[in-house]
Short mmCIF file of C-alpha atoms and ligand atoms in Angstrom, two decimals:
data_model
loop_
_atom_site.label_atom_id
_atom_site.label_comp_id
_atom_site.label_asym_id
_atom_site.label_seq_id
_atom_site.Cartn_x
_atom_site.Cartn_y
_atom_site.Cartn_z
CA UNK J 238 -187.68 -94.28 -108.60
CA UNK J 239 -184.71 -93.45 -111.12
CA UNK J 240 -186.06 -89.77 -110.79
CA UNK J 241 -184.95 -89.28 -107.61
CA UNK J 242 -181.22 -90.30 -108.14
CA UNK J 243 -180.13 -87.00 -108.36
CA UNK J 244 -177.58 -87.81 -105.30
CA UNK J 245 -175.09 -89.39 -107.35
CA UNK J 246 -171.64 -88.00 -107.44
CA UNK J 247 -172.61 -85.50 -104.80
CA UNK J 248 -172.10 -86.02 -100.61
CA UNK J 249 -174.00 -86.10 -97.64
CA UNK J 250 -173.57 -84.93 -93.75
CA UNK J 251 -175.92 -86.01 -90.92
CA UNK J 252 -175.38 -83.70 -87.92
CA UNK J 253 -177.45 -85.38 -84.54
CA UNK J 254 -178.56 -83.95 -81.68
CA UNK J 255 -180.15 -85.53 -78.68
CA UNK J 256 -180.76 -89.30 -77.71
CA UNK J 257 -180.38 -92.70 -79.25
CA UNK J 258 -183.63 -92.51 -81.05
CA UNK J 259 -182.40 -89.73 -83.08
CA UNK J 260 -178.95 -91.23 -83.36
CA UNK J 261 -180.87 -94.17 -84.94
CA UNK J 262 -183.06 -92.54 -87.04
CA UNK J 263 -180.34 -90.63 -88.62
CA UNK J 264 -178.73 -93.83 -89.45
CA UNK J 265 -182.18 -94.31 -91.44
CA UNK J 266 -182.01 -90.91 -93.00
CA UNK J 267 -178.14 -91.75 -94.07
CA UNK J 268 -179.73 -95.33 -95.85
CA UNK J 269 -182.46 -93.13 -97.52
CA UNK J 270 -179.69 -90.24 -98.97
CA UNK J 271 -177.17 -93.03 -99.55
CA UNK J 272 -179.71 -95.15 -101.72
CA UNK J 273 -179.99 -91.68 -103.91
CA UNK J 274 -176.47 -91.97 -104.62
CA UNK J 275 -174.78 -89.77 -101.82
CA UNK J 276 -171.82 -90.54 -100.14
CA UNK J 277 -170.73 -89.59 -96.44
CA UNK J 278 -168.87 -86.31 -96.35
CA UNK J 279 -165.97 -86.03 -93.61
CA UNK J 280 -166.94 -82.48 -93.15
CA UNK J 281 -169.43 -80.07 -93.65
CA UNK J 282 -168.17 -78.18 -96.85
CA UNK J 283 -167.45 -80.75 -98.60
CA UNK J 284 -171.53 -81.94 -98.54
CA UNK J 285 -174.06 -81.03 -101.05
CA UNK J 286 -176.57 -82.38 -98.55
CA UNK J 287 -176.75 -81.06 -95.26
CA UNK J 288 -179.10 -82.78 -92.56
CA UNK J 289 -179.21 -81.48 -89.04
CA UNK J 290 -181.37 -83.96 -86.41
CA UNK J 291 -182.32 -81.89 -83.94
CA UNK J 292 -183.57 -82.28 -80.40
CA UNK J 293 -186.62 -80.51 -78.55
CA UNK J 294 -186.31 -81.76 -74.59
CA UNK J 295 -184.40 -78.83 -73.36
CA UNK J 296 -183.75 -75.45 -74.88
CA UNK J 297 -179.95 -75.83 -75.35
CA UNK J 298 -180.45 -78.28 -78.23
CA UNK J 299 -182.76 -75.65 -79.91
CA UNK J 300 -180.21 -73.45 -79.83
CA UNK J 301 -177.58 -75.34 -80.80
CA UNK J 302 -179.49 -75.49 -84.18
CA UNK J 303 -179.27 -71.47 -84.93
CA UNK J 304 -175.86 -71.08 -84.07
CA UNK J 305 -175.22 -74.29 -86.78
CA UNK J 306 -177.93 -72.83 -89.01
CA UNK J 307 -175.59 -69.26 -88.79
CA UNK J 308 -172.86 -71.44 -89.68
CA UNK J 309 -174.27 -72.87 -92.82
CA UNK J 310 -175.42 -69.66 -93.98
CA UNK J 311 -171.91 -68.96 -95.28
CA UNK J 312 -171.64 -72.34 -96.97
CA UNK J 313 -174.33 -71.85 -98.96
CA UNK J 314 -173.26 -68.78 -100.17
CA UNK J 315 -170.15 -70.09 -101.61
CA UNK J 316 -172.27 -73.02 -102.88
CA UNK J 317 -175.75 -72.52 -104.25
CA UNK J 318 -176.46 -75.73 -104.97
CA UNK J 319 -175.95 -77.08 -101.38
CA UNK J 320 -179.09 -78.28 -99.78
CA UNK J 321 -180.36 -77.88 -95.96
CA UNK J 322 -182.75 -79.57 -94.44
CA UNK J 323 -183.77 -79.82 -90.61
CA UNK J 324 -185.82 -82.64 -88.92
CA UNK J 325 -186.07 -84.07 -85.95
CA UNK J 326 -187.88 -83.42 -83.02
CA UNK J 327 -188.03 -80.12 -82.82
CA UNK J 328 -189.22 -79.39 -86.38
CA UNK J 329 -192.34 -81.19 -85.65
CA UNK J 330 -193.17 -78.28 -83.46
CA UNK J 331 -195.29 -76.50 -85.55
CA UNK J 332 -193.95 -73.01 -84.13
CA UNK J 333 -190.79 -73.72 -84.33
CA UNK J 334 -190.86 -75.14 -87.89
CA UNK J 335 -192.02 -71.78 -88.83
CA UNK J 336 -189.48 -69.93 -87.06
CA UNK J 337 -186.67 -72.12 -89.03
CA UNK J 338 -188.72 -71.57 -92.15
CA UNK J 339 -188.85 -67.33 -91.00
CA UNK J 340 -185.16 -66.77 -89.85
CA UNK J 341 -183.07 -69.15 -91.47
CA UNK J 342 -183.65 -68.47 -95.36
CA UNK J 343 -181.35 -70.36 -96.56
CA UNK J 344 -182.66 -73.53 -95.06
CA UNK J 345 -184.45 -75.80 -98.28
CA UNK J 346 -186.60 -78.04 -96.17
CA UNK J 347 -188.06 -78.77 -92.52
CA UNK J 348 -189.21 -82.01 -92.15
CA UNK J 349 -190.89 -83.37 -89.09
CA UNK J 350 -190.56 -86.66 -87.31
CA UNK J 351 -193.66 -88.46 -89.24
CA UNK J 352 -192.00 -87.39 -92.75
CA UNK J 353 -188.98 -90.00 -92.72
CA UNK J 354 -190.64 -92.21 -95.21
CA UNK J 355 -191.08 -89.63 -97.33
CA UNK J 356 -187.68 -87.66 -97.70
CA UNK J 357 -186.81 -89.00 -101.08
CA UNK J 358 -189.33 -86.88 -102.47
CA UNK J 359 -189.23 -83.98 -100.38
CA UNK J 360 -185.22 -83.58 -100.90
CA UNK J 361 -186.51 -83.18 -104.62
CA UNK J 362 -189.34 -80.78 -104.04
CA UNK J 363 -186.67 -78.60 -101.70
CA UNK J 364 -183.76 -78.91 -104.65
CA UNK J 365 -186.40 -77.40 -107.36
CA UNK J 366 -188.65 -74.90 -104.25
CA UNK J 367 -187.26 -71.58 -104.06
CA UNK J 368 -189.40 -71.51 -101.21
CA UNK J 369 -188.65 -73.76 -97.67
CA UNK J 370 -190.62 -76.96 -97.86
CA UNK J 371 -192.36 -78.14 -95.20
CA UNK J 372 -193.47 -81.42 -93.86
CA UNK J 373 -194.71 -81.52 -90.41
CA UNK J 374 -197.85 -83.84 -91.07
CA UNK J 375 -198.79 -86.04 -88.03
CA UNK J 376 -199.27 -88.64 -90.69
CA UNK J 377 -198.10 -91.79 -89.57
CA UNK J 378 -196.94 -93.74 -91.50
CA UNK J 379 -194.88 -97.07 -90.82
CA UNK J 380 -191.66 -97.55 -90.65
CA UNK J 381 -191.08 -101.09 -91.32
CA UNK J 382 -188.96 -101.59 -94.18
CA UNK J 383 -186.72 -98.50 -94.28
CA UNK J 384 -183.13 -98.82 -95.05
CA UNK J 385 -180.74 -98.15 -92.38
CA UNK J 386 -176.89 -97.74 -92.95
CA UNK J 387 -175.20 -98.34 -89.04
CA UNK J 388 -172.45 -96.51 -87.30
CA UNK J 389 -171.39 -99.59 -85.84
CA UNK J 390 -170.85 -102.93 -87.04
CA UNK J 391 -170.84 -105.21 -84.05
CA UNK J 392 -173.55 -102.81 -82.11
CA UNK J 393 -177.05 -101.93 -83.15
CA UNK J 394 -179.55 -99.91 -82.19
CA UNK J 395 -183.29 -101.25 -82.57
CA UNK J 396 -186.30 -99.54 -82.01
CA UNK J 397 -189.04 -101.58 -80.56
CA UNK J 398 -192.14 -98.69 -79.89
CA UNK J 399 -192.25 -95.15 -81.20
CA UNK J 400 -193.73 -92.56 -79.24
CA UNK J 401 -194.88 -92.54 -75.91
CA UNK J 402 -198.23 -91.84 -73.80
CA UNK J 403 -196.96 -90.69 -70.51
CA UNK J 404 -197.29 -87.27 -70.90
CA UNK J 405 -195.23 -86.11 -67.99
CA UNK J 406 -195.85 -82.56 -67.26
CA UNK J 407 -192.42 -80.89 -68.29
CA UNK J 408 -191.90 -82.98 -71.28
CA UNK J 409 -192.31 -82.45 -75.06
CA UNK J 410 -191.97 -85.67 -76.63
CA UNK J 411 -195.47 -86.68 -76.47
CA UNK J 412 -196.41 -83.73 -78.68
CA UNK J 413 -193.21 -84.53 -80.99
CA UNK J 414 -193.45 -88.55 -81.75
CA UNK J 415 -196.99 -88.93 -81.24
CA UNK J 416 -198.57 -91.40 -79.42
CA UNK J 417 -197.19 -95.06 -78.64
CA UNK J 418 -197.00 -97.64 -81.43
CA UNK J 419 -195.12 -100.67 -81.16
CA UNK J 420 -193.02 -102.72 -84.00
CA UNK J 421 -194.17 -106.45 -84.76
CA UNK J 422 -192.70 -108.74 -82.39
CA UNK J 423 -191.98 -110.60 -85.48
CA UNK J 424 -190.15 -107.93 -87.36
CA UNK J 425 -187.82 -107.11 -84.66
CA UNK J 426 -187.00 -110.92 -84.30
CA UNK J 427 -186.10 -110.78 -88.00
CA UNK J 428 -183.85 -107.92 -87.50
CA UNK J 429 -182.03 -108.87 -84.71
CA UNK J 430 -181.36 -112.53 -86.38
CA UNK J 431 -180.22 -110.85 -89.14
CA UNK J 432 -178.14 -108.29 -86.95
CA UNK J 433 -176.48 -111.22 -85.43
CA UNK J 434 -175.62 -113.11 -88.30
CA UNK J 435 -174.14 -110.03 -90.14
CA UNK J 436 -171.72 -110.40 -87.17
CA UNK J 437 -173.26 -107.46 -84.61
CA UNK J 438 -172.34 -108.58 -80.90
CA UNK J 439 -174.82 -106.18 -79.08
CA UNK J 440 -178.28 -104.80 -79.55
CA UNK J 441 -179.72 -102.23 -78.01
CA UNK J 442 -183.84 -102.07 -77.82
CA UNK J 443 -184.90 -98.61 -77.68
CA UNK J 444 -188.45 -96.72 -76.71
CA UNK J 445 -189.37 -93.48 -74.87
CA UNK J 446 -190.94 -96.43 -72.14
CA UNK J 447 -189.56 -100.41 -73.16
CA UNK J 448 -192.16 -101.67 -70.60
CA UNK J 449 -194.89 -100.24 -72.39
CA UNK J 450 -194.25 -102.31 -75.45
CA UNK J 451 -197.00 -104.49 -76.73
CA UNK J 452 -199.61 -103.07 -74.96
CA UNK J 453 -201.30 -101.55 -78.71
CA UNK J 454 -200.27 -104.76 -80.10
CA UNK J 455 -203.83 -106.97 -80.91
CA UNK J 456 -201.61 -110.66 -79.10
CA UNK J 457 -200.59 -108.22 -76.17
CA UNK J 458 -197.18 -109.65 -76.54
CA UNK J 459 -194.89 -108.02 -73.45
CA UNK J 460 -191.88 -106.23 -73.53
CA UNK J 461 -190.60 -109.93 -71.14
CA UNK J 462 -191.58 -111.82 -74.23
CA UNK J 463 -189.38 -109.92 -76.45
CA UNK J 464 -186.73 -110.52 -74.02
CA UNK J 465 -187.43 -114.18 -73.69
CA UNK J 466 -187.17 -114.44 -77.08
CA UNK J 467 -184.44 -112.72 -78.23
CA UNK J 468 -182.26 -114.20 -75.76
CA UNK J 469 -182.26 -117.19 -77.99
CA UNK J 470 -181.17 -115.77 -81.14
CA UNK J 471 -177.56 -117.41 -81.59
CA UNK J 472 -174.50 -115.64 -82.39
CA UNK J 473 -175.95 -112.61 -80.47
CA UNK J 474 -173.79 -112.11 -77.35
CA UNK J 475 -175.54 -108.59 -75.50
CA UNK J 476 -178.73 -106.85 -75.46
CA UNK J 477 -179.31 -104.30 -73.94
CA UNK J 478 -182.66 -101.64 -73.43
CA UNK J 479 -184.26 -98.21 -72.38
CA UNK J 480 -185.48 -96.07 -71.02
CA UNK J 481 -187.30 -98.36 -68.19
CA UNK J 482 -190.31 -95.93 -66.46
CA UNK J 483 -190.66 -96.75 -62.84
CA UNK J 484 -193.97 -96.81 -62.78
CA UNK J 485 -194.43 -99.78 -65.56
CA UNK J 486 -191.32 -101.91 -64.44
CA UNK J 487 -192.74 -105.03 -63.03
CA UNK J 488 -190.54 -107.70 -60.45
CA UNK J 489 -192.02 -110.28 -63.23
CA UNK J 490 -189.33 -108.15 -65.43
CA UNK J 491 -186.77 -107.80 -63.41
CA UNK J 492 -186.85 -112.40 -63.10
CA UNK J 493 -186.37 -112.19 -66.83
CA UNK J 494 -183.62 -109.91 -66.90
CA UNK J 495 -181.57 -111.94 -64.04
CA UNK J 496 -182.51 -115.50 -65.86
CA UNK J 497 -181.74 -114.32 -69.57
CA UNK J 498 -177.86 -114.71 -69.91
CA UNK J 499 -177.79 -112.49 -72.86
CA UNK J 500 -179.97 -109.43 -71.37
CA UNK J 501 -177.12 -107.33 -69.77
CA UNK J 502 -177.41 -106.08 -66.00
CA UNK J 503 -178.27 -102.37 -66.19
CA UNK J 504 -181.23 -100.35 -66.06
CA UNK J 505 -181.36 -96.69 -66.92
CA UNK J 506 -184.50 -96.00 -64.73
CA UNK J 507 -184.99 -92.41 -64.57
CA UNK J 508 -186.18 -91.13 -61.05
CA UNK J 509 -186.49 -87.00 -61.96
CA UNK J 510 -187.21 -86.12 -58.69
CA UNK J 511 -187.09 -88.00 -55.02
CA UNK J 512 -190.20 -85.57 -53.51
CA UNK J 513 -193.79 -86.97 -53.65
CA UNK J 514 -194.87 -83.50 -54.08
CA UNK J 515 -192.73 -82.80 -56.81
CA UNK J 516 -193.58 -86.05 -58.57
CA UNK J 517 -197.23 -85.48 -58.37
CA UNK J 518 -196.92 -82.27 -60.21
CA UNK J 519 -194.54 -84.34 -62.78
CA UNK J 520 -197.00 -86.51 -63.70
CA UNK J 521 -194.80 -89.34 -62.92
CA UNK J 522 -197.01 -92.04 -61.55
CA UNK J 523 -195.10 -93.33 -58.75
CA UNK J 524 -193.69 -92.55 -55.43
CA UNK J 525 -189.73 -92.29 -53.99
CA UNK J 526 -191.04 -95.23 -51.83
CA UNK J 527 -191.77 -97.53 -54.75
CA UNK J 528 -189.14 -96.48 -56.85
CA UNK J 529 -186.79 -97.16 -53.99
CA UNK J 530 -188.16 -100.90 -53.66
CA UNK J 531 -187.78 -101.15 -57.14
CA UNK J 532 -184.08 -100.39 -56.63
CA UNK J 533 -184.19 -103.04 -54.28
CA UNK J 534 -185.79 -105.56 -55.98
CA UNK J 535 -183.44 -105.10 -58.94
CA UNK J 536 -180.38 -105.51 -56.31
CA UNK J 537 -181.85 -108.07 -54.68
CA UNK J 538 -182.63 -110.66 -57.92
CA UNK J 539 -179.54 -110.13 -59.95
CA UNK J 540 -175.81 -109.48 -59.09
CA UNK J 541 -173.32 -106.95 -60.43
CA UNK J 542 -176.32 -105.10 -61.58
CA UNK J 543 -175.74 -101.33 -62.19
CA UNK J 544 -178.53 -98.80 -62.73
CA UNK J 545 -178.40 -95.18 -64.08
CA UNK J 546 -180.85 -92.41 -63.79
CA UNK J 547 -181.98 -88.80 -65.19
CA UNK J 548 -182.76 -86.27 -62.82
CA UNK J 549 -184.19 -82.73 -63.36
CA UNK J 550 -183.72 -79.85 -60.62
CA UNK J 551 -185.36 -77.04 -60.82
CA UNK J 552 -188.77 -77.99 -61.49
CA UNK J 553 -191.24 -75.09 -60.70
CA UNK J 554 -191.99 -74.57 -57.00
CA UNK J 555 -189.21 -77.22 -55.90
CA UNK J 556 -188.21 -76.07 -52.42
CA UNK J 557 -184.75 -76.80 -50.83
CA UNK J 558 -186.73 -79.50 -48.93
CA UNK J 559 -188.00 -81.42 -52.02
CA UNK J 560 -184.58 -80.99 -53.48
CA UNK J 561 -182.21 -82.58 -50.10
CA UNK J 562 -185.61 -85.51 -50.40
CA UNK J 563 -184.39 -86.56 -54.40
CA UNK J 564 -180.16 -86.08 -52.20
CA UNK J 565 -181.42 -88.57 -50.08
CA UNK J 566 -182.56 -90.94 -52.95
CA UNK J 567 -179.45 -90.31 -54.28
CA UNK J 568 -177.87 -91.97 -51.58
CA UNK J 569 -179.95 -94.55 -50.40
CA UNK J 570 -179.84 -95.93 -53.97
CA UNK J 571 -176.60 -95.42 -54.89
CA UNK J 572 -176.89 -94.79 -58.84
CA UNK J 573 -173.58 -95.84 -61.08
CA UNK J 574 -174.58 -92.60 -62.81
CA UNK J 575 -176.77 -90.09 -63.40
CA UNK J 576 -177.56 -87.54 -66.25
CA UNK J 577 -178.92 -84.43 -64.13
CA UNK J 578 -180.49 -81.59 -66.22
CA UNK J 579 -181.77 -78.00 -65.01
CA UNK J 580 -185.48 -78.04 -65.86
CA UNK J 581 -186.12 -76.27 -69.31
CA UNK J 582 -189.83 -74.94 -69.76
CA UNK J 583 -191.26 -76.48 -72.65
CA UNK J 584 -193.80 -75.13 -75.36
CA UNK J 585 -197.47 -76.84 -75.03
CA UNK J 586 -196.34 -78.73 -72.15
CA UNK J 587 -198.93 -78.55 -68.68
CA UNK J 588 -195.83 -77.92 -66.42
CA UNK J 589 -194.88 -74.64 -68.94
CA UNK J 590 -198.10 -73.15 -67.26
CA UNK J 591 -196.66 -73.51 -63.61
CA UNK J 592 -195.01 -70.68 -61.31
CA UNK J 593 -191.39 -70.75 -60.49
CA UNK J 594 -189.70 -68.90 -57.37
CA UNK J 595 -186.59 -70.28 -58.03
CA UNK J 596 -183.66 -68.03 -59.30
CA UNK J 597 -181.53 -69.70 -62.25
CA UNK J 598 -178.57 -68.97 -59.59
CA UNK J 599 -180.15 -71.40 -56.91
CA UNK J 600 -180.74 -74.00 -59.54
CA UNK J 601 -177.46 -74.40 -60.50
CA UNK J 602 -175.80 -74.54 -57.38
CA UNK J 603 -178.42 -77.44 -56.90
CA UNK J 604 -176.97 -78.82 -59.97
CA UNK J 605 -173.62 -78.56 -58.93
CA UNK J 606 -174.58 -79.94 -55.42
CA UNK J 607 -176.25 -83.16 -56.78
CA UNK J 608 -173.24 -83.64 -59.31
CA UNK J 609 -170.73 -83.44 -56.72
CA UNK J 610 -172.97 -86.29 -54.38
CA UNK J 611 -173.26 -88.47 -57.52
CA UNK J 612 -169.82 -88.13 -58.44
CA UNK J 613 -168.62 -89.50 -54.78
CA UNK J 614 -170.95 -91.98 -55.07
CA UNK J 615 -169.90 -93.30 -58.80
CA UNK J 616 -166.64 -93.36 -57.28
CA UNK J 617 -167.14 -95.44 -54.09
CA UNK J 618 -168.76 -97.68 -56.29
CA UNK J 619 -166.25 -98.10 -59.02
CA UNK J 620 -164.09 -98.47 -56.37
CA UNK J 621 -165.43 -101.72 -55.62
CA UNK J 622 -164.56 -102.92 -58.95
CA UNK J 623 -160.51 -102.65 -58.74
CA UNK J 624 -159.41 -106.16 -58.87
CA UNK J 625 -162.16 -107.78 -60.71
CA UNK J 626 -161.91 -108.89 -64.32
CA UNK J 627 -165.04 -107.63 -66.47
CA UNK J 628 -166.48 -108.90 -69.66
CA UNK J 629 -165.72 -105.83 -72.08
CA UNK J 630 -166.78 -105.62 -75.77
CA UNK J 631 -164.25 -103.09 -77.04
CA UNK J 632 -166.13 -99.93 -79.29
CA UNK J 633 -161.88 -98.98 -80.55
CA UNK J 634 -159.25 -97.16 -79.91
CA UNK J 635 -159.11 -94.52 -77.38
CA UNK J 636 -159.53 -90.81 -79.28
CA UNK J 637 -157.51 -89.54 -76.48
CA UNK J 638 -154.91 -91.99 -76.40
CA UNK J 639 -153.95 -94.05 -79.42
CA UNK J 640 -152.17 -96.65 -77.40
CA UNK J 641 -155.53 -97.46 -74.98
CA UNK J 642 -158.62 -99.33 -76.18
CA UNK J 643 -162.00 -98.42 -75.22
CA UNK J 644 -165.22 -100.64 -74.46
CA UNK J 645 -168.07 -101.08 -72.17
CA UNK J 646 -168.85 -103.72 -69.39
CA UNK J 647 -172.48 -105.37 -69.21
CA UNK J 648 -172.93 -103.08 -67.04
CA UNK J 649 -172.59 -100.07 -69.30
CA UNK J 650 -168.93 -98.69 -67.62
CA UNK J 651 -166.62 -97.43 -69.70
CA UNK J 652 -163.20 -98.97 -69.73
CA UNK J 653 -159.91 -98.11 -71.15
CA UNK J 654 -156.43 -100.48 -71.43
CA UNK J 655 -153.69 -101.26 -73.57
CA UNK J 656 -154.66 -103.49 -76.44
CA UNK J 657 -152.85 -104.57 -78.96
CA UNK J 658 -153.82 -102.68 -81.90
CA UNK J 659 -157.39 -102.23 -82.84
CA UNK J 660 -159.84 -104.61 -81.02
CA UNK J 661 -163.31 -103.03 -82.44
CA UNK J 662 -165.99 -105.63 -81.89
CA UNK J 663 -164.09 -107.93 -79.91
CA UNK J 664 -165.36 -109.24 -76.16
CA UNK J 665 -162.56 -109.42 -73.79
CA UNK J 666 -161.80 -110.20 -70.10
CA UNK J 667 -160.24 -106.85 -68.42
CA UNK J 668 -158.73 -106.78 -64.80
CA UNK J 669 -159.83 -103.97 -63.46
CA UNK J 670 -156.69 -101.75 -61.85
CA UNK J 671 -158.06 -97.85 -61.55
CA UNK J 672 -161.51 -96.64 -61.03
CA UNK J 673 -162.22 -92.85 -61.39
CA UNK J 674 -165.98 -91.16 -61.38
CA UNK J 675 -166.60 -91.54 -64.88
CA UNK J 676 -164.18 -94.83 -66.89
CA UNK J 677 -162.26 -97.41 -65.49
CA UNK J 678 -158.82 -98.67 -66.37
CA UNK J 679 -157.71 -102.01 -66.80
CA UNK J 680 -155.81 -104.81 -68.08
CA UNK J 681 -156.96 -107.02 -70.68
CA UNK J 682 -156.35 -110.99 -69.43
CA UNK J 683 -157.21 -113.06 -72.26
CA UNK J 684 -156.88 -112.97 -76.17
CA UNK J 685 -159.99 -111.78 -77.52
CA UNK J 686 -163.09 -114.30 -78.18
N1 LIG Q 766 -186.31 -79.97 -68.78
C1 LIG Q 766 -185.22 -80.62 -68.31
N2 LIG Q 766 -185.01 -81.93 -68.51
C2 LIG Q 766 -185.93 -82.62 -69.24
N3 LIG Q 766 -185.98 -83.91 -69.60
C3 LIG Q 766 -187.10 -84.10 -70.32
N4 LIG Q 766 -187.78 -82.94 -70.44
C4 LIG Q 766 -187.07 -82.00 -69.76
C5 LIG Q 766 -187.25 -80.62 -69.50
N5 LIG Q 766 -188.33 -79.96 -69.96
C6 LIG Q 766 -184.98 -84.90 -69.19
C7 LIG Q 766 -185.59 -85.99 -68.34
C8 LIG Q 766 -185.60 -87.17 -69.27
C9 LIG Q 766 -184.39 -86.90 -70.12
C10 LIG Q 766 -184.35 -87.63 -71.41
O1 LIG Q 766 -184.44 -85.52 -70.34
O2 LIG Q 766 -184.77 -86.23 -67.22
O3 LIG Q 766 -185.52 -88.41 -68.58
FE1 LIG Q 767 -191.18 -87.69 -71.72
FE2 LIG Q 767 -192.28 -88.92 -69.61
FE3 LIG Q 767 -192.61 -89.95 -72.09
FE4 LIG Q 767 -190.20 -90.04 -70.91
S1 LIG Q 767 -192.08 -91.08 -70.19
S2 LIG Q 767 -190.63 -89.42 -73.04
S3 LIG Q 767 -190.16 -88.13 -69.74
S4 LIG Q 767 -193.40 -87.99 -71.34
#
């Protein structure tokens, strides 16, 4: 499609909000721009193409995007050739498409999260439009044999099921990736083989809910047969998954995950709330009781494992009662982390339609309360860890610190120590010497692998 060429000479910038499944799929948008002839910009005015990914599962995203939209504005007007597009998540709201396409003129296209395959062609209508095109179609079409250009070369992020089907009561991203489809078991074998012999160390399987995978698939092949059999692809040394839903994590997973040497020892399980009552009204599909004997299971079958969580406080009608019941979770299953988030009422969603009491005030002191628990706990924790050597695949150097190098145990913990110069990619053995709430420090024992 020589037509569409019309990138050469000219620049790119991909701006992402939100999770790893936009991260990701920006890397696909930068493959799809970069086989038009762009090349990366280091900053935004020196693009001709700018992209911004946004986010949809809280309002602070959302408004993240007008305040860069206001930004832009100015860019544009010293450069009328520069295009902007927004996609993502939240564009595929068809409200808030419109707004973009209302208040921020100088935007050339809004494309939703179905359009991906299409951009090539829809960059072109925008360039030639005086108009904002739009493309928030819930036309699905695959996405099996799009480019991607990585971040990373030694980690990778593949996704293994789009969508999701849960529909829990607060949350948007039913409405905004549609319902769940999974990849080919086969085509994600491919790509991780040929991940690992392009020299990438860790993979990371992504999907709204991993343990729902294969379930639209006609074999029924199971998110623990994907495990089983990418643990034997050679050269690979780490994968890694999420998000895990409570309520479709099954013990028979949890065996494969402790007798897969390759599958690393962390879950991110997200819990939201620790009341019944407030877990009901979620949606969720579970109880605190079963999620804490999950917990226990998980501790029980494999050692050194860690496991993260999201919660949410706030959620209409929780009373100080439900909130000191998710505390108590909190400390009976001592998290390594957690990412705790105010609740944000969402357009379209059933929980939007619910009464809240609750003062923003009282929600984030609960906030604040939880944090302060977790961090304690993340400490006591890491705590245990002084005097142990880890297994650390090293991401670079510090951005802090020039002189430190930065990486992640199998368990997901952040670690900094002195390295001797640039270690990117490399797994090495790290004595552990400081914990704190949030990284660890170290000493690296060995030369690098
Ligand atoms: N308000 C606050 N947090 C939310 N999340 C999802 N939807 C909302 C919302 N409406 C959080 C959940 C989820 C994480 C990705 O974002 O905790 O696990
Ligand atoms: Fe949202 Fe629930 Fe689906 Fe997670 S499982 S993406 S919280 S609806």
């Amino acid at each position: 499609m020589q037509h569409l060429h019309f990138g050469d000479g000219k620049k790119y910038m991909i701006q992402t909000l939100g999770c790893q499944m936009n991260d990701h799929d920006s890397e696909v948008m930068a493959a799809i721009v970069e086989n038009m002839g762009y090349l990366p910009a280091s900053e935004p005015g020196e693009a001709d193409l700018i992209i911004i990914n946004t986010c949809a599962v809280r309002k602070k995203p959302e408004d993240k995007v007008a305040s860069m939209l206001g930004k832009y504005n100015a860019l544009k007007d010293s450069k009328k050739d520069l295009i902007i597009a927004v996609g993502g998540c939240m564009t595929q709201q068809k409200n808030s498409a419109l707004y973009i396409k209302k208040r921020f003129k100088q935007v050339d296209l809004v494309f939703g999260t179905h359009a991906l395959p299409r951009l090539p062609e829809l960059l072109d209508r925008a360039r030639h439009n005086k108009e904002t095109v739009v493309d928030i179609e819930e036309n699905y079409s695959p996405r099996e044999g799009l480019p991607v250009s990585r971040l990373s070369i030694y980690q990778a992020w593949v996704p293994i099921i789009y969508g999701c089907n849960n529909y829990c009561s607060y949350c948007v991203v039913p409405y905004v990736r549609g319902y769940e489809r999974s990849r080919n078991i086969k085509d994600i074998i491919e790509e991780v083989t040929a991940l690992a012999k392009n020299g990438y160390k860790e993979i990371t399987l992504l999907g709204q809910n991993v343990n729902s995978y294969g379930q639209d698939l006609p074999d029924n092949t199971s998110f623990a047969d994907l495990l089983v059999e990418l643990n034997q692809i050679d050269d690979l040394a780490r994968i890694r998954f999420m998000t895990s839903h409570p309520k479709d994590l099954s013990p028979g997973l949890i065996d494969v995950v402790a007798q897969n040497e390759k599958i690393c020892e962390h879950f991110h399980l997200p819990l939201q709330s620790g009341s019944n009552r407030i877990l009901e009204m979620m949606n969720r599909g579970y109880t605190r009781e079963h999620y804490l004997e999950l917990v226990q299971v998980i501790k029980d079958s494999i050692q050194e494992v860690s496991i993260t969580s999201d919660i949410i406080v706030g959620f209409p009608g929780e009373t100080e009662t439900d909130f000191l019941e998710t505390l108590d979770v909190l400390t009976e299953a001592r998290f390594d982390s957690t990412f705790a988030f105010i609740y944000s009422p969402r357009k379209g969603t059933a929980a939007e339609k619910l009464k809240d009491n609750n003062s923003y005030e009282e929600k984030e002191k609960r906030l604040q309360t939880l944090n302060n628990l977790q961090q304690r706990i993340a400490i006591e924790l890491n705590n245990l860890l002084v005097g142990q050597s880890c297994e650390v695949l090293v991401e670079g150097t510090s951005k802090s610190n020039p002189d430190l190098q930065t990486g992640r145990t199998r368990t997901n913990k952040l670690v900094h120590f002195p390295g001797p110069g640039d270690l990117s990619g490399k797994i090495v053995q790290v004595l552990i010497t400081e914990a704190r709430a949030w990284n660890l420090l170290g000493e690296m024992r060995e030369e690098p692998q």
